[in-house]
CSV table of C-alpha atoms in Angstrom, one decimal:
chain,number,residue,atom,x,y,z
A,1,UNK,CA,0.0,0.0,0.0
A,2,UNK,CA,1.3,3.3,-1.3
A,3,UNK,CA,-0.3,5.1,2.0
A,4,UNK,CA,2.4,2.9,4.3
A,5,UNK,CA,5.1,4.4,2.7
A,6,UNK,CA,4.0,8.4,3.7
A,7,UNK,CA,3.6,7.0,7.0
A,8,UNK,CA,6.1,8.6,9.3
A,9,UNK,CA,7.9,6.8,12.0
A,10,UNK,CA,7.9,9.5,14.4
A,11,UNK,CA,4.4,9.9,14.4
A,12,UNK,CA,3.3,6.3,15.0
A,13,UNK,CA,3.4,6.2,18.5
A,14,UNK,CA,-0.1,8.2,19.7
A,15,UNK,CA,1.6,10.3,21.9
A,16,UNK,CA,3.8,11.7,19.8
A,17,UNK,CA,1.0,12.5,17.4
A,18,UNK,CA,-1.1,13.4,20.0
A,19,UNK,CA,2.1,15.9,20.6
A,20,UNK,CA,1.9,16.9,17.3
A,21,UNK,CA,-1.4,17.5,16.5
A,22,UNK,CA,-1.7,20.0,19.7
A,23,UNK,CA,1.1,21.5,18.4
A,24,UNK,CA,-0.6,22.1,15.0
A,25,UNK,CA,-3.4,23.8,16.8
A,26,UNK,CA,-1.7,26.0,19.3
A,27,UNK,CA,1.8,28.2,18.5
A,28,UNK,CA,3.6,27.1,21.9
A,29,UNK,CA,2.7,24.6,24.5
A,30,UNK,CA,4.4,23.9,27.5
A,31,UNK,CA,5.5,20.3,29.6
A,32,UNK,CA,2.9,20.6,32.0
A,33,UNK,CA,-0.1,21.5,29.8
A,34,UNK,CA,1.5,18.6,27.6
A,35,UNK,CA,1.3,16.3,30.9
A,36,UNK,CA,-2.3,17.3,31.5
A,37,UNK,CA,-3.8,16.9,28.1
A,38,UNK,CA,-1.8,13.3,27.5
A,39,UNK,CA,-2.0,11.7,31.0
A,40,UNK,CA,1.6,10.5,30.9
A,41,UNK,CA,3.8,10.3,33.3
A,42,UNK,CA,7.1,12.9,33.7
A,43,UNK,CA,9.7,10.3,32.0
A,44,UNK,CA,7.6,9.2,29.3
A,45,UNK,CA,6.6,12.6,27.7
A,46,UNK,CA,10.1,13.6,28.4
A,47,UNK,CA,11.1,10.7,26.5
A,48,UNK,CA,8.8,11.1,23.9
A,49,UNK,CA,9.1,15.0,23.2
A,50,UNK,CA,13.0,14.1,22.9
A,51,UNK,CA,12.3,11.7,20.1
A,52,UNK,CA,10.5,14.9,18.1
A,53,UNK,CA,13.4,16.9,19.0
A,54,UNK,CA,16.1,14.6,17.9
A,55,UNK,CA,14.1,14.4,14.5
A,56,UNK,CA,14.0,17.9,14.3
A,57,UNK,CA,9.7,18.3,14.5
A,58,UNK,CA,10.1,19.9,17.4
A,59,UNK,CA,11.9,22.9,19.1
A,60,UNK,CA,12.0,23.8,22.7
A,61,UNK,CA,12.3,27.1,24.5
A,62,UNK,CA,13.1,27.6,28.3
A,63,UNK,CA,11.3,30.5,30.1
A,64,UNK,CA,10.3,31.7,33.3
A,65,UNK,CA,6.9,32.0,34.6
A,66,UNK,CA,6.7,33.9,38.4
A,67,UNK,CA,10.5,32.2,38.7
A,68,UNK,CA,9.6,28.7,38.1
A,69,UNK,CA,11.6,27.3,35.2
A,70,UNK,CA,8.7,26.5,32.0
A,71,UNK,CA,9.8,24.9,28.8
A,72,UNK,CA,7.9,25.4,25.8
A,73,UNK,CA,7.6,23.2,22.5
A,74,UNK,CA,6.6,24.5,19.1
A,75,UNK,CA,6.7,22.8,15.9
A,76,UNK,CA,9.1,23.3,13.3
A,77,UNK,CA,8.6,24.0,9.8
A,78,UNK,CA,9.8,19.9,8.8
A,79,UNK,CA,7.8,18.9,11.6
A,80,UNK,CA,4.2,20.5,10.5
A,81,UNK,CA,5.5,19.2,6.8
A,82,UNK,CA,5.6,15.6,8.2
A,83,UNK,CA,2.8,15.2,10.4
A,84,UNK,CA,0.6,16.6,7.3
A,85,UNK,CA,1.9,14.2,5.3
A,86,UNK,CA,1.6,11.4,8.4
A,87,UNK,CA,-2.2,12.6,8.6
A,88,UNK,CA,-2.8,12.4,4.7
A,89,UNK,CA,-1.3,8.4,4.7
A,90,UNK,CA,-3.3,8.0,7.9
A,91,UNK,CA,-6.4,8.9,5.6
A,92,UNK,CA,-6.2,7.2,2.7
A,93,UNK,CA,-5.1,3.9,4.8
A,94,UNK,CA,-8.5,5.0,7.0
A,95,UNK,CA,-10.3,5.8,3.5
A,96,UNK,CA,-9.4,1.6,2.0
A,97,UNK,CA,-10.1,-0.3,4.6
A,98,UNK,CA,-13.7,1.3,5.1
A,99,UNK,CA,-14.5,1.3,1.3
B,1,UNK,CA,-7.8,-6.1,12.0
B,2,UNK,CA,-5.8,-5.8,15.3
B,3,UNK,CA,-4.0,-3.0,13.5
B,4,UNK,CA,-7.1,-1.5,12.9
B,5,UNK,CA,-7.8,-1.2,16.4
B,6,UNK,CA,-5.1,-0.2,17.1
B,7,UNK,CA,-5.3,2.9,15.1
B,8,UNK,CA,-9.2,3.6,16.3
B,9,UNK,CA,-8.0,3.5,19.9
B,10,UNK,CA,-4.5,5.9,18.9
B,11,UNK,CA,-6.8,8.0,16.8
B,12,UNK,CA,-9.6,8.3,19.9
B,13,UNK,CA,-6.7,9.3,22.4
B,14,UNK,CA,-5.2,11.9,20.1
B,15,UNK,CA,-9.1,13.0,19.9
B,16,UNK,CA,-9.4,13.4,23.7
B,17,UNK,CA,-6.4,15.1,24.4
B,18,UNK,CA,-7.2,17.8,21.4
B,19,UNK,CA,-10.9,18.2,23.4
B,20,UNK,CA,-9.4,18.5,26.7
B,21,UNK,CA,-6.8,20.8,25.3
B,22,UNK,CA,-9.5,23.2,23.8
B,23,UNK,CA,-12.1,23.7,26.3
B,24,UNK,CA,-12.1,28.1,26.6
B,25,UNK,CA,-14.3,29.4,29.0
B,26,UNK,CA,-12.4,32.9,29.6
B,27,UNK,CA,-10.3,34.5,32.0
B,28,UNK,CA,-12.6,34.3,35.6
B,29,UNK,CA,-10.4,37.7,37.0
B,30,UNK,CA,-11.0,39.9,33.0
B,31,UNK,CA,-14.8,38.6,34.0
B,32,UNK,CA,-14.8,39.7,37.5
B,33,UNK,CA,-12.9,43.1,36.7
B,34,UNK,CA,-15.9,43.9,33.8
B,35,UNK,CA,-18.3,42.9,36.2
B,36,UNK,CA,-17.4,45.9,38.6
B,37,UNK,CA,-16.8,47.9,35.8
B,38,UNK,CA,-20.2,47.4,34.3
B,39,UNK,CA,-21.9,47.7,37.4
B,40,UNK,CA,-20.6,51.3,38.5
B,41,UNK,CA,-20.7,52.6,35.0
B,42,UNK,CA,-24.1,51.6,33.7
B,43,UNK,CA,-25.8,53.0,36.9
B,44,UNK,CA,-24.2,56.5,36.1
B,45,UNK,CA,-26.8,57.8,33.2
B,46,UNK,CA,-29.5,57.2,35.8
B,47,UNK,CA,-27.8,58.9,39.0
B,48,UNK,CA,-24.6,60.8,37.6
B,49,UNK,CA,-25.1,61.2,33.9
B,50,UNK,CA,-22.4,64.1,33.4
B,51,UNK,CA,-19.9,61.5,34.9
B,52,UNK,CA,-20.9,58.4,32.1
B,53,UNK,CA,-18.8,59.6,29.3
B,54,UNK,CA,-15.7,60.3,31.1
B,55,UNK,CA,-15.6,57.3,33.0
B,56,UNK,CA,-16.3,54.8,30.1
B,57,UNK,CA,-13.3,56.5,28.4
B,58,UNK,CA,-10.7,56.1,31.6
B,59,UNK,CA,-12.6,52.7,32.6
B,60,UNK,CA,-13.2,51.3,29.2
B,61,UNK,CA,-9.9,51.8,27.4
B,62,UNK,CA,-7.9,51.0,30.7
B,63,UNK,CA,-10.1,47.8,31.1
B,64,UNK,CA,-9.6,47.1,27.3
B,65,UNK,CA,-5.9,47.6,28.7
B,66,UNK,CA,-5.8,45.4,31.8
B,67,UNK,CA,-7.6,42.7,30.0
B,68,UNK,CA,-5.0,42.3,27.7
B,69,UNK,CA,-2.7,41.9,30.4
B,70,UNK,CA,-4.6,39.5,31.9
B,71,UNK,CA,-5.2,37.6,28.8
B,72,UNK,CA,-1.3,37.6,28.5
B,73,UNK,CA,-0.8,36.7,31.8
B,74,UNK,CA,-3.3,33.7,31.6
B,75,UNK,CA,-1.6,32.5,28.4
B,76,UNK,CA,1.8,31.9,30.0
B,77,UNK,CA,-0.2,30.6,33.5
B,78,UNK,CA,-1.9,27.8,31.1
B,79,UNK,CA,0.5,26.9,29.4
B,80,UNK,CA,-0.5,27.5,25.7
B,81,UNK,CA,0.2,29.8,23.6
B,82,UNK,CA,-2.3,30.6,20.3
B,83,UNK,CA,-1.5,33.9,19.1
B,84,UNK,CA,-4.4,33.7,16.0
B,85,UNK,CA,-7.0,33.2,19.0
B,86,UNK,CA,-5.5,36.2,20.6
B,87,UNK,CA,-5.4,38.5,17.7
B,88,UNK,CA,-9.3,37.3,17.0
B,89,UNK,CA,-9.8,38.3,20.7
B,90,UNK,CA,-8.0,41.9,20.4
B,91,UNK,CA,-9.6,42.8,17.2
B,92,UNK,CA,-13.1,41.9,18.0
B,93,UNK,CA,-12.5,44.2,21.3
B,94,UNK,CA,-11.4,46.9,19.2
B,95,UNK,CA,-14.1,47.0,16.8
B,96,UNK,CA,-16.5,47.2,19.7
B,97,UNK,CA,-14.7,50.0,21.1
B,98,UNK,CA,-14.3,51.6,18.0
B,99,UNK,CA,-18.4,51.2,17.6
B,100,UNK,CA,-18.8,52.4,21.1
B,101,UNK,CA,-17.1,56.0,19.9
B,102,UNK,CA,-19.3,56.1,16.8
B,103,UNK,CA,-22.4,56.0,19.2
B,104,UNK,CA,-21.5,59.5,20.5
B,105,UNK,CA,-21.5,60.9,16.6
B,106,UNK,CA,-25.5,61.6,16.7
B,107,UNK,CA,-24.8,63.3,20.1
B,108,UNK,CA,-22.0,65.6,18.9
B,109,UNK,CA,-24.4,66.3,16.1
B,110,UNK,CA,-26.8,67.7,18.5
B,111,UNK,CA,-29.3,64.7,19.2
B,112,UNK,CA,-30.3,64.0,22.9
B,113,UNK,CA,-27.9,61.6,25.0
B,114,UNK,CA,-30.5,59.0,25.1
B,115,UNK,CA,-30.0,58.0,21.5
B,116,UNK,CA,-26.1,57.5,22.4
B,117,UNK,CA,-27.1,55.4,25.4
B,118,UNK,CA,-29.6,53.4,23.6
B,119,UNK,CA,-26.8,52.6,20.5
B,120,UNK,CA,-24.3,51.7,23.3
B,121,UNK,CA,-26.3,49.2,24.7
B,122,UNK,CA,-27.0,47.4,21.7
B,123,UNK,CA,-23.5,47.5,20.3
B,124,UNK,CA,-22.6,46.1,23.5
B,125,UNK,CA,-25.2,43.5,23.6
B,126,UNK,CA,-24.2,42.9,19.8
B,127,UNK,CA,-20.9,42.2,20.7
B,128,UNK,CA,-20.9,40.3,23.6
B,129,UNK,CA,-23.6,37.9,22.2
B,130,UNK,CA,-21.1,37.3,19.1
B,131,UNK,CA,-18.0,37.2,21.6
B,132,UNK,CA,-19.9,34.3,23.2
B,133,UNK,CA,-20.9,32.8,19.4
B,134,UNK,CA,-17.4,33.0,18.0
B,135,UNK,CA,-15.0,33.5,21.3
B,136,UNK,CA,-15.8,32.2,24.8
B,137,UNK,CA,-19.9,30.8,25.2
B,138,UNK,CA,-20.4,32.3,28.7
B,139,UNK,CA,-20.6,36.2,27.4
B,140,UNK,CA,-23.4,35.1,24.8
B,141,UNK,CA,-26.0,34.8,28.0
B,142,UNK,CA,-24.5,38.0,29.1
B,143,UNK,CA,-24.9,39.5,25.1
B,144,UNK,CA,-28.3,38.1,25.4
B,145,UNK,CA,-29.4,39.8,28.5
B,146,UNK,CA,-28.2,43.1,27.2
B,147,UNK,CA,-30.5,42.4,24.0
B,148,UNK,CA,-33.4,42.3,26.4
B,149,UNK,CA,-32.2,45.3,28.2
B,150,UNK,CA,-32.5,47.0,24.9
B,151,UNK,CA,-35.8,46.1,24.0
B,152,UNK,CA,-37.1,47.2,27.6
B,153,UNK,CA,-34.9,50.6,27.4
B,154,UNK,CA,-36.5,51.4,24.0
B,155,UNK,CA,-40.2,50.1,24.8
B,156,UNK,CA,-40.9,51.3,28.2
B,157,UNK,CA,-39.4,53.8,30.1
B,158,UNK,CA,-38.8,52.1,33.6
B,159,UNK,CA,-36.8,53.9,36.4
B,160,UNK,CA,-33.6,53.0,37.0
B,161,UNK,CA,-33.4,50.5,33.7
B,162,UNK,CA,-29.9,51.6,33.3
B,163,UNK,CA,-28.6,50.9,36.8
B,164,UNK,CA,-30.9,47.1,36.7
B,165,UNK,CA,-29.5,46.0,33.6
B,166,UNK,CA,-26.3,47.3,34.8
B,167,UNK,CA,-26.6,45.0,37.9
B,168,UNK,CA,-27.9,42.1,36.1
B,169,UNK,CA,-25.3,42.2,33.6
B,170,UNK,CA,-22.8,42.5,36.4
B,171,UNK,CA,-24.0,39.6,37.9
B,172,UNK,CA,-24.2,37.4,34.5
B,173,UNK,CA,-20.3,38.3,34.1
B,174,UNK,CA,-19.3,37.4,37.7
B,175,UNK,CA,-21.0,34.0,37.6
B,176,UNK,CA,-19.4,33.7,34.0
B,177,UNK,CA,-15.8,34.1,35.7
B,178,UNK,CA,-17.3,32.2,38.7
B,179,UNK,CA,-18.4,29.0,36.3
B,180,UNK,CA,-14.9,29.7,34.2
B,181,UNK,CA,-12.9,28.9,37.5
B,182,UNK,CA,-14.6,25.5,37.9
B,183,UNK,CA,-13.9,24.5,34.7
B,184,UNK,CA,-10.0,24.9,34.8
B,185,UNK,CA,-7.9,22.8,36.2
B,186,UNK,CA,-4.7,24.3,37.0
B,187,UNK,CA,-1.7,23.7,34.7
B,188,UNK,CA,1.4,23.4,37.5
B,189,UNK,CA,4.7,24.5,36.2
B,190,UNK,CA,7.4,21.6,35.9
């Protein structure tokens, strides 16, 4: 299936689409907020936000809020560029198997 | 077919986290701050009308002012940042305080204050009802009430419906910053 092959490897764990689909919607969003809307634990969205970085989806900016340390993750250009393309493969695979 | 699943039950969780990500009720202290505002400045016409004009100008562009802040403020505190929403919040404020000013034109063309009072009221009911349409659902009650207002202000003349709707509108914004503060959950810095 042609659709497999758009299919991109940093997207296919739900988090990290989850990630990057919030991040489509909203221009910055920080760890916490991440934390609250996915439900996962400290280590594991650290983990997971690291992956994005490493592939260069995601960039990160540290910042302070009333003196407490906040970091904030946007997505990058290649990042929005891959998860459309992630969302489009998503579809069609969505679009043959229901018809 | 496993796979399938599998994708249905990623696909739901990326769907619940956008949802929980996008409830907007408002800022509960921009609310509370309009609510005093409101309330002190819509009783004026009916016991200090000289003093109406000059306080909407000092109280409405510094609340447009503060609210910003606020807004800013709350942005950072929640910890997302979505600067079209913000720019659709600061320009439908300024249109509305832009229509505001045009309701003193028929006044500064010599018609009585009344008909300035009567436009503000429905460009304010106008725009809150459409702020709670388009921007945050608790001001459209408030909008709504405001409509009514109107309708009684033009129909009948009742004592004191300046200073009423004043109140009631007052008390439509506090429980709209009052319901707003239930329905956050605070976002703790790491």
């Amino acid at each position: 299936m042609k659709a497999l092959d758009r299919l991109d490897s940093a997207f296919e764990h739900r988090a990290r689409l989850a990630i990057g689909v919030l991040l489509a919607r909203h221009d910055e969003i920080s760890f916490a907020r991440f934390k609250q809307s996915l439900s996962l634990t400290d280590g594991n969205l650290g983990a997971q936000l690291r992956k994005l970085e490493d592939t260069g989806y995601v960039a990160l900016r540290r910042d302070f809020v009333e003196r407490k340390p906040v970091t904030w993750y946007r997505l990058t250009e290649a990042g929005r560029n891959a998860l459309d393309s992630h969302l489009g493969a998503l579809q069609s695979m969505i679009a043959t198997a229901t018809g | 077919m496993q796979q399938a699943e599998q994708l249905k039950q990623d696909l739901d969780y990326v769907v619940g986290a956008v949802r929980r990500h996008d409830r907007s009720a408002g800022v509960p202290s921009i609310y509370f701050m309009w609510a005093v505002i409101v309330a002190v400045g819509w009783a004026l016409p009916d016991f200090a009308p000289q003093l109406a004009a000059p306080f909407w100008v000092l109280f409405g562009i510094g609340g447009g002012l503060v609210s910003m802040w606020l807004a800013a403020r709350d942005t950072k505190h929640s910890g997302s940042v979505d600067q079209a929403h913000g720019r659709r919040h600061g320009l439908h404020w300024l249109v509305t305080g832009a229509a505001f000013l045009v309701c003193w034109l028929p006044v500064m063309r010599g018609a009585p204050i009344e008909t300035a009072v009567g436009n503000f009221m429905l460009v304010a009911a106008i725009s809150y009802a459409l702020a709670g349409v388009h921007l945050e659902r608790p001001l459209l009650w408030t909008g709504l009430l405001m409509l009514a207002a109107y309708v009684v202000l033009t129909m009948f003349a009742w004592p004191y419906t300046w200073t009423a709707t004043g109140l009631l509108v007052a008390i439509a914004l506090a429980w709209a910053g009052f319901s707003s503060q239930r329905s956050r959950s605070p976002v703790h810095p790491e």
